[in-house]
Amino acid sequence: MLRILNIAVEAPFRDLPSGTLLVANHISWLDIFAINALSPACFVAKAEVRAWPVIGWLTSRTNTLFLRRDSARDAKQLCTEIANQLRRGQTIMFFPEGSSTDGTLVLPFRSALFQAAIDAKRQVLPIALSYHDARAQQSLLPAYAGDTSLFQSVMSVLSCRSLTVRLQAGPALSTEREQRNDLAAWSHEAIAKRLFSTDGFARCAEVTRSADANLDSAHDTVFLSRRSEGVFGAAKLKAGQSGLASIQ
């Protein structure tokens, strides 16, 4: 798929340890193909993706796990299935933002599925994902976000003469004696730092713990703030309320 679309993959790392939970920011329907080109993985996607023309057919044949976002029971079962696959050495990938962006920011991270890595005692590897044009400038054309339709996104990609998807890995995170909200916060910070620390600003991770009644457990969200000092502030905890996480 990437060769057909003339998209290069730039990644200074290879041969990921088996049984790793990969997490990344989410920009485009191309993200899955880019990460699979680096390391074959089982992806978590919303159930609606299965019905997408062509892309749904392709993702259903790449060992994708589909989640019904309106079902708390389905989310619990999926977390158990992810943990089991991690124990068997399968690499799992999901996008904890729960939605896609144009790549100019990182949305709050949902922490629910980080529990699977804790249960399986497997490491988490954050990956910062971005797209760049022939001049090495960040490109917004591949984005599938907001009011952009899938057709419009595909046509934008086809209009590009050359694209490079850049994958930058953060430090691998041990899950031993850790909480899922901490893993979400550290993953978020690692990704934001690699994407934005060079533009004169840095994103500061602020963790909000909220009760998730649908999952009968704590559901945590990582928020962003811009700091002109260009450094990361300390993570803070505060109380809040939120509904069931959406996973894309």
PDB file of N, CA, C and O in Angstrom, residues 2 14 36 54 61 80 105 118 182 198 207-208 223 238:
ATOM      1  N   LEU A   2       1.884   1.291   0.866  1.00  0.00           N
ATOM      2  CA  LEU A   2       2.744   2.471   0.939  1.00  0.00           C
ATOM      3  C   LEU A   2       3.553   2.663  -0.339  1.00  0.00           C
ATOM      4  O   LEU A   2       3.755   3.791  -0.791  1.00  0.00           O
ATOM      5  N   ARG A  14      14.311  -0.894  14.594  1.00  0.00           N
ATOM      6  CA  ARG A  14      13.747  -2.094  13.974  1.00  0.00           C
ATOM      7  C   ARG A  14      13.719  -3.210  15.020  1.00  0.00           C
ATOM      8  O   ARG A  14      14.204  -3.073  16.135  1.00  0.00           O
ATOM      9  N   ASN A  36       2.742  -1.174  10.576  1.00  0.00           N
ATOM     10  CA  ASN A  36       2.896  -2.570  10.153  1.00  0.00           C
ATOM     11  C   ASN A  36       4.127  -2.759   9.272  1.00  0.00           C
ATOM     12  O   ASN A  36       4.727  -3.833   9.253  1.00  0.00           O
ATOM     13  N   VAL A  54     -12.543  -0.879   0.944  1.00  0.00           N
ATOM     14  CA  VAL A  54     -11.135  -1.224   0.710  1.00  0.00           C
ATOM     15  C   VAL A  54     -10.342  -1.262   2.017  1.00  0.00           C
ATOM     16  O   VAL A  54      -9.764  -2.286   2.371  1.00  0.00           O
ATOM     17  N   ARG A  61      -7.814  -8.085   7.452  1.00  0.00           N
ATOM     18  CA  ARG A  61      -6.857  -9.136   7.098  1.00  0.00           C
ATOM     19  C   ARG A  61      -5.466  -8.868   7.669  1.00  0.00           C
ATOM     20  O   ARG A  61      -4.506  -9.500   7.264  1.00  0.00           O
ATOM     21  N   THR A  80      -8.903  -8.114  28.143  1.00  0.00           N
ATOM     22  CA  THR A  80      -8.458  -9.466  28.491  1.00  0.00           C
ATOM     23  C   THR A  80      -7.798 -10.145  27.301  1.00  0.00           C
ATOM     24  O   THR A  80      -6.757 -10.799  27.433  1.00  0.00           O
ATOM     25  N   LEU A 105      -1.424  18.574  17.095  1.00  0.00           N
ATOM     26  CA  LEU A 105      -1.572  18.436  18.541  1.00  0.00           C
ATOM     27  C   LEU A 105      -1.778  16.975  18.869  1.00  0.00           C
ATOM     28  O   LEU A 105      -1.987  16.143  17.986  1.00  0.00           O
ATOM     29  N   ILE A 118      -0.105  -4.119  31.807  1.00  0.00           N
ATOM     30  CA  ILE A 118       0.184  -4.361  33.224  1.00  0.00           C
ATOM     31  C   ILE A 118      -0.164  -5.796  33.597  1.00  0.00           C
ATOM     32  O   ILE A 118       0.619  -6.490  34.242  1.00  0.00           O
ATOM     33  N   ASP A 182      -0.466   6.387  34.988  1.00  0.00           N
ATOM     34  CA  ASP A 182       0.925   6.833  34.877  1.00  0.00           C
ATOM     35  C   ASP A 182       1.511   6.439  33.522  1.00  0.00           C
ATOM     36  O   ASP A 182       2.223   7.236  32.888  1.00  0.00           O
ATOM     37  N   THR A 198      10.580  21.012  19.402  1.00  0.00           N
ATOM     38  CA  THR A 198      11.453  21.862  18.582  1.00  0.00           C
ATOM     39  C   THR A 198      10.743  23.092  18.023  1.00  0.00           C
ATOM     40  O   THR A 198      11.349  23.889  17.322  1.00  0.00           O
ATOM     41  N   VAL A 207      -2.538  15.106  34.164  1.00  0.00           N
ATOM     42  CA  VAL A 207      -3.353  13.901  34.225  1.00  0.00           C
ATOM     43  C   VAL A 207      -4.640  14.179  34.987  1.00  0.00           C
ATOM     44  O   VAL A 207      -4.598  14.751  36.058  1.00  0.00           O
ATOM     45  N   THR A 208      -5.731  13.797  34.401  1.00  0.00           N
ATOM     46  CA  THR A 208      -7.005  13.911  35.086  1.00  0.00           C
ATOM     47  C   THR A 208      -7.554  12.520  35.352  1.00  0.00           C
ATOM     48  O   THR A 208      -7.780  11.760  34.426  1.00  0.00           O
ATOM     49  N   PHE A 223      -4.159  15.471  29.615  1.00  0.00           N
ATOM     50  CA  PHE A 223      -4.438  16.705  28.903  1.00  0.00           C
ATOM     51  C   PHE A 223      -3.159  17.444  28.559  1.00  0.00           C
ATOM     52  O   PHE A 223      -2.122  17.247  29.178  1.00  0.00           O
ATOM     53  N   LYS A 238      -5.904  15.694  39.232  1.00  0.00           N
ATOM     54  CA  LYS A 238      -7.081  16.381  39.732  1.00  0.00           C
ATOM     55  C   LYS A 238      -8.316  15.549  39.424  1.00  0.00           C
ATOM     56  O   LYS A 238      -8.320  14.717  38.533  1.00  0.00           O
TER      57      LYS A 238
END
